PDB file of C-alpha atoms in Angstrom:
ATOM      1  CA  TYR A   1      50.539  61.346 148.689  1.00 74.00           C
ATOM      2  CA  VAL A   2      49.876  60.728 145.277  1.00 76.00           C
ATOM      3  CA  LEU A   3      47.961  64.287 145.040  1.00 76.00           C
ATOM      4  CA  GLY A   4      51.284  65.666 146.920  1.00 75.00           C
ATOM      5  CA  VAL A   5      53.563  64.030 144.395  1.00 76.00           C
ATOM      6  CA  LEU A   6      51.573  65.224 141.525  1.00 73.00           C
ATOM      7  CA  LEU A   7      51.406  68.936 142.686  1.00 73.00           C
ATOM      8  CA  PHE A   8      55.486  68.728 143.263  1.00 75.00           C
ATOM      9  CA  VAL A   9      55.892  67.536 139.771  1.00 73.00           C
ATOM     10  CA  PHE A  10      54.031  70.221 138.171  1.00 74.00           C
ATOM     11  CA  ASP A  11      55.812  72.945 140.161  1.00 77.00           C
ATOM     12  CA  LEU A  12      59.227  70.994 139.196  1.00 77.00           C
ATOM     13  CA  PHE A  13      58.178  71.256 135.469  1.00 77.00           C
ATOM     14  CA  GLY A  14      58.202  74.930 134.905  1.00 78.00           C
ATOM     15  CA  PRO A  15      61.785  75.496 136.224  1.00 81.00           C
ATOM     16  CA  LEU A  16      62.960  72.644 134.145  1.00 79.00           C
ATOM     17  CA  LYS A  17      61.264  73.944 131.133  1.00 80.00           C
ATOM     18  CA  ALA A  18      63.164  77.206 131.601  1.00 81.00           C
ATOM     19  CA  LEU A  19      66.553  75.549 131.958  1.00 80.00           C
ATOM     20  CA  TYR A  20      66.182  73.878 128.870  1.00 80.00           C
ATOM     21  CA  GLY A  21      65.159  76.804 127.275  1.00 78.00           C
ATOM     22  CA  GLU A  22      68.334  78.367 128.498  1.00 82.00           C
ATOM     23  CA  ALA A  23      70.613  75.477 127.132  1.00 82.00           C
ATOM     24  CA  SER A  24      71.717  77.104 123.805  1.00 82.00           C
ATOM     25  CA  ARG A  25      72.372  80.328 125.397  1.00 86.00           C
ATOM     26  CA  LEU A  26      74.577  78.244 127.979  1.00 86.00           C
ATOM     27  CA  THR A  27      76.420  76.771 125.113  1.00 88.00           C
ATOM     28  CA  VAL A  28      77.173  80.249 123.397  1.00 90.00           C
ATOM     29  CA  MET A  29      78.249  81.555 126.546  1.00 92.00           C
ATOM     30  CA  ASN A  30      80.590  78.464 127.218  1.00 92.00           C
ATOM     31  CA  ALA A  31      82.052  78.958 123.487  1.00 93.00           C
ATOM     32  CA  ALA A  32      82.453  82.954 124.353  1.00 94.00           C
ATOM     33  CA  LEU A  33      84.366  82.169 127.613  1.00 95.00           C
ATOM     34  CA  ASP A  34      86.816  79.501 125.816  1.00 95.00           C
ATOM     35  CA  ARG A  35      87.523  82.484 123.203  1.00 94.00           C
ATOM     36  CA  ILE A  36      88.266  84.915 126.337  1.00 95.00           C
ATOM     37  CA  GLU A  37      90.400  82.430 127.916  1.00 95.00           C
ATOM     38  CA  ALA A  38      92.447  81.802 124.754  1.00 92.00           C
ATOM     39  CA  VAL A  39      93.239  85.717 124.619  1.00 91.00           C
ATOM     40  CA  LEU A  40      94.007  85.924 128.427  1.00 92.00           C
ATOM     41  CA  ASP A  41      96.422  83.155 127.994  1.00 92.00           C
ATOM     42  CA  GLU A  42      98.469  84.679 124.868  1.00 86.00           C
ATOM     43  CA  PRO A  43     101.495  86.034 126.222  1.00 86.00           C
ATOM     44  CA  GLU A  44     101.912  89.851 126.294  1.00 86.00           C
ATOM     45  CA  LEU A  45     104.038  91.578 123.785  1.00 87.00           C
ATOM     46  CA  PRO A  46     107.315  92.463 125.701  1.00 88.00           C
ATOM     47  CA  ASP A  47     107.134  96.535 126.639  1.00 89.00           C
ATOM     48  CA  THR A  48     111.024  97.031 127.971  1.00 89.00           C
ATOM     49  CA  GLY A  49     112.226  99.279 125.508  1.00 88.00           C
ATOM     50  CA  LYS A  50     113.604 102.439 127.269  1.00 90.00           C
ATOM     51  CA  GLN A  51     115.163 104.312 124.230  1.00 92.00           C
ATOM     52  CA  HIS A  52     113.485 107.217 122.948  1.00 92.00           C
ATOM     53  CA  LEU A  53     112.775 108.378 119.072  1.00 91.00           C
ATOM     54  CA  PRO A  54     114.674 111.186 117.984  1.00 91.00           C
ATOM     55  CA  SER A  55     112.699 114.124 116.746  1.00 86.00           C
ATOM     56  CA  GLN A  56     113.895 113.708 113.380  1.00 87.00           C
ATOM     57  CA  ALA A  57     116.174 111.221 111.297  1.00 86.00           C
ATOM     58  CA  GLN A  58     119.719 112.148 110.651  1.00 88.00           C
ATOM     59  CA  PRO A  59     120.595 113.328 107.077  1.00 89.00           C
ATOM     60  CA  GLY A  60     120.192 110.697 104.418  1.00 87.00           C
ATOM     61  CA  GLN A  61     118.594 108.314 107.051  1.00 91.00           C
ATOM     62  CA  PRO A  62     115.163 107.192 106.258  1.00 93.00           C
ATOM     63  CA  GLU A  63     112.293 107.721 108.264  1.00 93.00           C
ATOM     64  CA  VAL A  64     111.040 104.075 108.269  1.00 94.00           C
ATOM     65  CA  GLN A  65     113.149 101.114 107.274  1.00 95.00           C
ATOM     66  CA  PHE A  66     112.485  97.194 107.044  1.00 95.00           C
ATOM     67  CA  SER A  67     115.663  95.409 107.021  1.00 94.00           C
ATOM     68  CA  ASP A  68     115.560  91.693 106.084  1.00 94.00           C
ATOM     69  CA  VAL A  69     112.484  91.472 107.978  1.00 94.00           C
ATOM     70  CA  ALA A  70     110.969  87.700 108.134  1.00 95.00           C
ATOM     71  CA  PHE A  71     107.664  86.874 109.902  1.00 94.00           C
ATOM     72  CA  ALA A  72     105.737  83.498 110.500  1.00 92.00           C
ATOM     73  CA  TYR A  73     102.496  82.869 112.040  1.00 86.00           C
ATOM     74  CA  GLN A  74     103.571  80.098 114.339  1.00 81.00           C
ATOM     75  CA  ASP A  75     105.614  77.643 112.263  1.00 82.00           C
ATOM     76  CA  LYS A  76     104.180  79.197 108.703  1.00 86.00           C
ATOM     77  CA  GLU A  77     106.629  81.925 107.547  1.00 89.00           C
ATOM     78  CA  VAL A  78     104.630  84.354 105.500  1.00 91.00           C
ATOM     79  CA  LEU A  79     107.098  87.230 104.809  1.00 92.00           C
ATOM     80  CA  HIS A  80     110.881  86.519 103.716  1.00 91.00           C
ATOM     81  CA  HIS A  81     113.792  88.904 103.366  1.00 92.00           C
ATOM     82  CA  ILE A  82     111.730  91.978 103.073  1.00 93.00           C
ATOM     83  CA  ASN A  83     113.912  95.337 102.385  1.00 94.00           C
ATOM     84  CA  PHE A  84     112.419  98.719 101.773  1.00 93.00           C
ATOM     85  CA  ALA A  85     112.911 102.272 103.308  1.00 94.00           C
ATOM     86  CA  MET A  86     110.554 105.228 103.328  1.00 93.00           C
ATOM     87  CA  LYS A  87     111.922 108.742 103.347  1.00 92.00           C
ATOM     88  CA  LYS A  88     110.164 111.444 105.578  1.00 91.00           C
ATOM     89  CA  ASN A  89     106.596 112.801 103.809  1.00 90.00           C
ATOM     90  CA  SER A  90     106.888 110.081 101.326  1.00 91.00           C
ATOM     91  CA  MET A  91     103.948 107.802 100.274  1.00 91.00           C
ATOM     92  CA  THR A  92     104.897 104.242 100.067  1.00 93.00           C
ATOM     93  CA  ALA A  93     102.268 101.902  98.632  1.00 92.00           C
ATOM     94  CA  LEU A  94     101.764  98.167  99.166  1.00 93.00           C
ATOM     95  CA  VAL A  95     100.196  96.373  96.309  1.00 92.00           C
ATOM     96  CA  GLY A  96      99.691  92.608  95.113  1.00 88.00           C
ATOM     97  CA  PRO A  97      97.467  89.399  95.337  1.00 85.00           C
ATOM     98  CA  SER A  98      95.622  88.773  98.510  1.00 82.00           C
ATOM     99  CA  GLY A  99      97.613  87.027 100.806  1.00 81.00           C
ATOM    100  CA  GLY A 100     101.065  88.336  99.823  1.00 83.00           C
ATOM    101  CA  GLY A 101     101.761  89.876 103.162  1.00 86.00           C
ATOM    102  CA  LYS A 102     100.781  93.502 102.911  1.00 88.00           C
ATOM    103  CA  SER A 103      98.676  93.841 105.882  1.00 89.00           C
ATOM    104  CA  THR A 104     101.270  92.076 107.839  1.00 91.00           C
ATOM    105  CA  ILE A 105     103.822  94.759 106.829  1.00 92.00           C
ATOM    106  CA  ALA A 106     101.345  97.274 108.393  1.00 91.00           C
ATOM    107  CA  ASN A 107     101.062  95.259 111.725  1.00 91.00           C
ATOM    108  CA  LEU A 108     104.748  94.951 112.079  1.00 94.00           C
ATOM    109  CA  LEU A 109     105.288  98.689 111.596  1.00 94.00           C
ATOM    110  CA  ALA A 110     102.846  99.477 114.170  1.00 92.00           C
ATOM    111  CA  ARG A 111     104.357  96.539 116.425  1.00 93.00           C
ATOM    112  CA  LEU A 112     101.072  94.579 116.604  1.00 91.00           C
ATOM    113  CA  TRP A 113     103.241  91.718 116.346  1.00 91.00           C
ATOM    114  CA  ASP A 114     107.236  91.288 116.539  1.00 92.00           C
ATOM    115  CA  VAL A 115     109.219  90.307 113.563  1.00 93.00           C
ATOM    116  CA  LYS A 116     110.594  86.545 113.516  1.00 92.00           C
ATOM    117  CA  SER A 117     114.107  87.980 112.268  1.00 92.00           C
ATOM    118  CA  GLY A 118     115.572  91.406 110.931  1.00 94.00           C
ATOM    119  CA  SER A 119     114.368  94.647 112.151  1.00 94.00           C
ATOM    120  CA  VAL A 120     111.846  97.466 111.520  1.00 95.00           C
ATOM    121  CA  THR A 121     113.490 100.782 112.407  1.00 95.00           C
ATOM    122  CA  ILE A 122     111.948 104.394 112.955  1.00 95.00           C
ATOM    123  CA  ARG A 123     114.657 107.349 112.576  1.00 94.00           C
ATOM    124  CA  GLY A 124     117.413 104.492 112.852  1.00 92.00           C
ATOM    125  CA  VAL A 125     115.900 103.216 116.110  1.00 94.00           C
ATOM    126  CA  ASP A 126     114.476  99.609 116.220  1.00 94.00           C
ATOM    127  CA  ILE A 127     110.860  99.817 117.468  1.00 95.00           C
ATOM    128  CA  ARG A 128     111.333  96.878 119.821  1.00 94.00           C
ATOM    129  CA  ASN A 129     113.744  99.118 121.943  1.00 94.00           C
ATOM    130  CA  VAL A 130     110.995 101.863 122.104  1.00 94.00           C
ATOM    131  CA  PRO A 131     108.430 102.008 124.628  1.00 94.00           C
ATOM    132  CA  LEU A 132     104.869 101.231 123.160  1.00 93.00           C
ATOM    133  CA  SER A 133     103.165 104.442 124.365  1.00 91.00           C
ATOM    134  CA  GLU A 134     105.830 106.348 122.701  1.00 93.00           C
ATOM    135  CA  LEU A 135     105.551 104.503 119.523  1.00 93.00           C
ATOM    136  CA  MET A 136     101.908 104.500 119.356  1.00 92.00           C
ATOM    137  CA  ASP A 137     102.366 108.414 119.469  1.00 91.00           C
ATOM    138  CA  GLN A 138     104.142 108.291 116.139  1.00 92.00           C
ATOM    139  CA  ILE A 139     101.594 106.266 114.435  1.00 92.00           C
ATOM    140  CA  SER A 140      97.791 106.576 113.336  1.00 89.00           C
ATOM    141  CA  MET A 141      96.103 103.788 111.355  1.00 88.00           C
ATOM    142  CA  VAL A 142      93.132 104.033 109.277  1.00 85.00           C
ATOM    143  CA  PHE A 143      91.476 100.428 108.332  1.00 81.00           C
ATOM    144  CA  GLN A 144      88.914  99.288 106.072  1.00 75.00           C
ATOM    145  CA  ARG A 145      86.720  98.295 109.139  1.00 81.00           C
ATOM    146  CA  VAL A 146      86.012 101.361 111.335  1.00 82.00           C
ATOM    147  CA  TYR A 147      85.851 100.870 114.874  1.00 85.00           C
ATOM    148  CA  LEU A 148      83.270 103.596 116.328  1.00 89.00           C
ATOM    149  CA  PHE A 149      81.328 103.572 119.610  1.00 89.00           C
ATOM    150  CA  GLN A 150      77.729 104.202 120.811  1.00 89.00           C
ATOM    151  CA  ASP A 151      78.683 107.972 121.621  1.00 88.00           C
ATOM    152  CA  THR A 152      78.731 111.455 120.302  1.00 90.00           C
ATOM    153  CA  ILE A 153      80.371 112.313 117.034  1.00 90.00           C
ATOM    154  CA  TYR A 154      82.510 114.719 119.137  1.00 92.00           C
ATOM    155  CA  ASN A 155      83.707 111.963 121.433  1.00 92.00           C
ATOM    156  CA  ASN A 156      84.366 109.367 118.588  1.00 91.00           C
ATOM    157  CA  ILE A 157      86.713 111.848 116.990  1.00 91.00           C
ATOM    158  CA  ALA A 158      88.362 113.042 120.216  1.00 91.00           C
ATOM    159  CA  PHE A 159      88.738 109.214 121.449  1.00 87.00           C
ATOM    160  CA  GLY A 160      92.321 109.031 122.609  1.00 78.00           C
ATOM    161  CA  ILE A 161      93.173 112.613 122.837  1.00 84.00           C
ATOM    162  CA  GLU A 162      92.962 114.241 126.326  1.00 83.00           C
ATOM    163  CA  ASN A 163      91.246 117.795 126.339  1.00 86.00           C
ATOM    164  CA  ALA A 164      90.501 118.058 122.573  1.00 88.00           C
ATOM    165  CA  THR A 165      88.450 121.275 122.208  1.00 90.00           C
ATOM    166  CA  LEU A 166      85.450 121.487 119.926  1.00 90.00           C
ATOM    167  CA  GLU A 167      87.331 123.813 117.523  1.00 91.00           C
ATOM    168  CA  GLN A 168      89.966 121.104 117.264  1.00 91.00           C
ATOM    169  CA  VAL A 169      87.278 118.434 116.516  1.00 91.00           C
ATOM    170  CA  GLU A 170      85.660 120.758 113.824  1.00 91.00           C
ATOM    171  CA  GLN A 171      88.969 121.521 112.238  1.00 90.00           C
ATOM    172  CA  ALA A 172      89.780 117.751 112.018  1.00 89.00           C
ATOM    173  CA  ALA A 173      86.276 116.968 110.441  1.00 89.00           C
ATOM    174  CA  ARG A 174      86.954 119.778 108.096  1.00 87.00           C
ATOM    175  CA  ILE A 175      90.125 118.098 106.704  1.00 86.00           C
ATOM    176  CA  ALA A 176      88.483 114.950 106.704  1.00 84.00           C
ATOM    177  CA  ASN A 177      85.541 116.047 104.338  1.00 83.00           C
ATOM    178  CA  ALA A 178      83.107 115.085 107.240  1.00 85.00           C
ATOM    179  CA  HIS A 179      82.254 118.726 108.908  1.00 87.00           C
ATOM    180  CA  GLU A 180      79.242 119.129 106.450  1.00 87.00           C
ATOM    181  CA  PHE A 181      77.584 116.160 107.016  1.00 86.00           C
ATOM    182  CA  ILE A 182      77.823 116.363 110.704  1.00 88.00           C
ATOM    183  CA  LEU A 183      75.998 119.610 110.645  1.00 90.00           C
ATOM    184  CA  GLN A 184      73.261 117.952 108.979  1.00 89.00           C
ATOM    185  CA  THR A 185      72.742 115.241 111.923  1.00 86.00           C
ATOM    186  CA  GLU A 186      70.083 115.973 114.495  1.00 85.00           C
ATOM    187  CA  HIS A 187      72.478 117.405 117.198  1.00 87.00           C
ATOM    188  CA  GLY A 188      75.365 117.968 115.299  1.00 89.00           C
ATOM    189  CA  TYR A 189      78.598 117.048 117.100  1.00 89.00           C
ATOM    190  CA  GLN A 190      76.811 115.904 119.939  1.00 92.00           C
ATOM    191  CA  THR A 191      74.699 113.319 118.084  1.00 89.00           C
ATOM    192  CA  ILE A 192      74.705 109.779 119.300  1.00 90.00           C
ATOM    193  CA  ILE A 193      75.775 107.577 116.249  1.00 87.00           C
ATOM    194  CA  GLY A 194      74.443 104.254 117.488  1.00 79.00           C
ATOM    195  CA  ASP A 195      76.270 100.984 117.904  1.00 79.00           C
ATOM    196  CA  ARG A 196      79.486 101.030 115.853  1.00 75.00           C
ATOM    197  CA  GLY A 197      78.114 104.054 114.290  1.00 76.00           C
ATOM    198  CA  GLY A 198      75.110 102.252 112.693  1.00 76.00           C
ATOM    199  CA  LYS A 199      73.111 105.395 111.983  1.00 79.00           C
ATOM    200  CA  LEU A 200      75.911 106.402 109.569  1.00 83.00           C
ATOM    201  CA  SER A 201      76.782 105.436 105.916  1.00 81.00           C
ATOM    202  CA  GLY A 202      80.083 103.539 105.333  1.00 79.00           C
ATOM    203  CA  GLY A 203      81.876 106.553 103.833  1.00 80.00           C
ATOM    204  CA  GLN A 204      80.683 108.815 106.808  1.00 84.00           C
ATOM    205  CA  ARG A 205      82.041 106.262 109.249  1.00 87.00           C
ATOM    206  CA  GLN A 206      85.158 106.165 107.294  1.00 83.00           C
ATOM    207  CA  ARG A 207      85.474 109.903 107.259  1.00 85.00           C
ATOM    208  CA  LEU A 208      84.892 110.162 111.069  1.00 88.00           C
ATOM    209  CA  SER A 209      87.967 107.592 111.359  1.00 87.00           C
ATOM    210  CA  ILE A 210      90.102 109.951 109.266  1.00 85.00           C
ATOM    211  CA  ALA A 211      88.989 112.800 111.505  1.00 88.00           C
ATOM    212  CA  ARG A 212      90.353 110.866 114.449  1.00 89.00           C
ATOM    213  CA  ALA A 213      93.709 110.401 112.843  1.00 87.00           C
ATOM    214  CA  VAL A 214      93.748 114.006 111.740  1.00 86.00           C
ATOM    215  CA  LEU A 215      93.218 115.184 115.144  1.00 89.00           C
ATOM    216  CA  LYS A 216      95.972 112.912 116.653  1.00 89.00           C
ATOM    217  CA  ASN A 217      98.420 114.520 113.954  1.00 86.00           C
ATOM    218  CA  PRO A 218     100.898 111.699 113.925  1.00 89.00           C
ATOM    219  CA  PRO A 219     104.156 111.790 111.694  1.00 92.00           C
ATOM    220  CA  ILE A 220     103.688 108.397 110.199  1.00 93.00           C
ATOM    221  CA  MET A 221     100.053 107.198 108.736  1.00 90.00           C
ATOM    222  CA  ILE A 222      99.169 103.492 107.961  1.00 90.00           C
ATOM    223  CA  LEU A 223      96.131 103.052 105.861  1.00 86.00           C
ATOM    224  CA  ASP A 224      95.108  99.616 105.143  1.00 84.00           C
ATOM    225  CA  GLU A 225      92.389  99.231 102.354  1.00 76.00           C
ATOM    226  CA  ALA A 226      90.548 102.534 103.743  1.00 67.00           C
ATOM    227  CA  THR A 227      88.383 103.010 100.505  1.00 66.00           C
ATOM    228  CA  SER A 228      87.990  99.554  98.868  1.00 61.00           C
ATOM    229  CA  ALA A 229      84.410  98.780 100.527  1.00 58.00           C
ATOM    230  CA  LEU A 230      82.807 102.302  99.653  1.00 62.00           C
ATOM    231  CA  ASP A 231      80.725 103.571  96.674  1.00 63.00           C
ATOM    232  CA  THR A 232      82.140 105.832  94.054  1.00 65.00           C
ATOM    233  CA  GLU A 233      80.860 108.928  95.478  1.00 63.00           C
ATOM    234  CA  SER A 234      82.019 108.180  98.988  1.00 67.00           C
ATOM    235  CA  GLU A 235      85.391 106.912  97.650  1.00 70.00           C
ATOM    236  CA  LYS A 236      85.818 110.397  96.080  1.00 75.00           C
ATOM    237  CA  LEU A 237      85.081 112.127  99.378  1.00 74.00           C
ATOM    238  CA  VAL A 238      87.224 109.887 101.396  1.00 73.00           C
ATOM    239  CA  GLN A 239      90.358 110.003  99.005  1.00 75.00           C
ATOM    240  CA  GLU A 240      90.032 113.644  99.088  1.00 77.00           C
ATOM    241  CA  ALA A 241      90.197 113.442 103.089  1.00 77.00           C
ATOM    242  CA  LEU A 242      93.052 111.034 103.058  1.00 77.00           C
ATOM    243  CA  ASP A 243      95.097 113.175 100.556  1.00 77.00           C
ATOM    244  CA  ASN A 244      94.720 115.860 103.072  1.00 77.00           C
ATOM    245  CA  LEU A 245      95.486 113.467 105.825  1.00 77.00           C
ATOM    246  CA  MET A 246      98.868 112.300 104.108  1.00 81.00           C
ATOM    247  CA  LYS A 247     100.135 116.145 103.283  1.00 81.00           C
ATOM    248  CA  ASN A 248     103.432 116.512 105.346  1.00 84.00           C
ATOM    249  CA  ARG A 249     103.231 112.862 106.616  1.00 88.00           C
ATOM    250  CA  THR A 250     105.064 109.541 106.053  1.00 92.00           C
ATOM    251  CA  SER A 251     102.640 107.242 104.979  1.00 91.00           C
ATOM    252  CA  ILE A 252     102.462 103.510 103.989  1.00 92.00           C
ATOM    253  CA  VAL A 253      99.127 102.640 102.055  1.00 90.00           C
ATOM    254  CA  ILE A 254      97.774  99.262 101.287  1.00 89.00           C
ATOM    255  CA  ALA A 255      95.271  99.522  98.171  1.00 79.00           C
ATOM    256  CA  HIS A 256      94.055  97.603  94.926  1.00 74.00           C
ATOM    257  CA  ARG A 257      92.555 100.817  93.518  1.00 75.00           C
ATOM    258  CA  LEU A 258      94.724 102.470  91.184  1.00 79.00           C
ATOM    259  CA  SER A 259      93.531 106.055  92.315  1.00 74.00           C
ATOM    260  CA  THR A 260      94.908 105.494  95.566  1.00 75.00           C
ATOM    261  CA  ILE A 261      98.505 104.355  94.663  1.00 84.00           C
ATOM    262  CA  LYS A 262      99.399 106.017  91.181  1.00 84.00           C
ATOM    263  CA  ASN A 263     100.991 108.776  92.775  1.00 84.00           C
ATOM    264  CA  ALA A 264     103.117 107.002  95.423  1.00 89.00           C
ATOM    265  CA  ASP A 265     106.625 107.819  95.719  1.00 91.00           C
ATOM    266  CA  LEU A 266     107.472 104.130  95.854  1.00 93.00           C
ATOM    267  CA  ILE A 267     105.275 101.211  94.893  1.00 93.00           C
ATOM    268  CA  CYS A 268     106.272  97.575  96.536  1.00 93.00           C
ATOM    269  CA  VAL A 269     104.513  94.774  94.626  1.00 93.00           C
ATOM    270  CA  PHE A 270     104.203  91.611  96.949  1.00 92.00           C
ATOM    271  CA  HIS A 271     103.894  88.152  96.004  1.00 89.00           C
ATOM    272  CA  GLU A 272     103.764  85.187  98.623  1.00 88.00           C
ATOM    273  CA  GLY A 273     105.364  87.293 100.991  1.00 90.00           C
ATOM    274  CA  GLU A 274     108.255  88.475  98.816  1.00 91.00           C
ATOM    275  CA  ILE A 275     108.812  91.978  97.340  1.00 92.00           C
ATOM    276  CA  VAL A 276     109.102  91.056  93.575  1.00 92.00           C
ATOM    277  CA  GLU A 277     108.794  94.535  91.967  1.00 92.00           C
ATOM    278  CA  ARG A 278     109.442  97.841  93.262  1.00 92.00           C
ATOM    279  CA  GLY A 279     109.268 101.503  91.601  1.00 92.00           C
ATOM    280  CA  THR A 280     106.977 104.302  90.361  1.00 92.00           C
ATOM    281  CA  HIS A 281     103.928 103.773  88.988  1.00 92.00           C
ATOM    282  CA  GLU A 282     105.389 104.372  85.272  1.00 92.00           C
ATOM    283  CA  GLU A 283     108.583 102.362  86.071  1.00 92.00           C
ATOM    284  CA  LEU A 284     106.598  99.307  87.040  1.00 92.00           C
ATOM    285  CA  LEU A 285     104.374  99.439  84.055  1.00 92.00           C
ATOM    286  CA  SER A 286     107.545  99.421  81.759  1.00 93.00           C
ATOM    287  CA  LEU A 287     108.365  96.151  83.301  1.00 91.00           C
ATOM    288  CA  ASN A 288     105.527  94.632  82.086  1.00 90.00           C
ATOM    289  CA  GLY A 289     105.174  92.040  85.024  1.00 89.00           C
ATOM    290  CA  ILE A 290     102.768  91.590  87.907  1.00 89.00           C
ATOM    291  CA  TYR A 291     102.045  95.165  88.482  1.00 90.00           C
ATOM    292  CA  THR A 292     101.073  95.737  85.099  1.00 89.00           C
ATOM    293  CA  LYS A 293      98.670  92.879  85.374  1.00 88.00           C
ATOM    294  CA  LEU A 294      96.974  94.166  88.280  1.00 84.00           C
TER     295      LEU A 294
END
């Protein structure tokens, strides 16, 4: 009996040791499941809009307008009485200290959240009354953090566009200053770029995201700190690509670099959730206020 018990204990020791080794992994899995459940428990944004956007604004009507907009994260209001309008094919720059509400403005325009009060309209139509799929057809976004997939360069650029031809993808890449470096990769447009584009530099990843936006060809562009994490050489190439992208489009640009914003048609200076100054680069410099200090 003693010998049998000893043999049983030794057989039991191996699985127990393996289970102990998995304890840390089980803890991580439990935390991940908690996060997944928290996301799934969030209420969905209502998509009940039935109104269609007109192909163009009425004479004298802005392309995009924020009217007395307020927004809060739960109980903390971060935007107060925001009013500004964007004319068709104009560039509006949002500047100011971090935490002032600039990225929140971009997210509200894309309707990633809904306003607490006031309204955001495109060509006179409240975006809450527009089907989300139709609204997304009107907008492209280029962010500081680029989301790429472990797939070919072609598929990453054509992502979200059905039946995009190689010629269309190449044309978009040329506009985004990406065509030359793509040809230098191992298999050109069929090169697998690795998880999150790990085989590419930051500037190359950013130019692919711009090519993706060019291929979609929307009337409204949102650019959120698209050049802030790049070196000087990459910034020059990306800035040229952004300039090409914004031609004949209505653009809202969030940036801290003067080279990006000085030619904007309207610059709105945000501070603690409010627009405290607005105007062109020269007009704001003459005020000798927050913009001048920035």
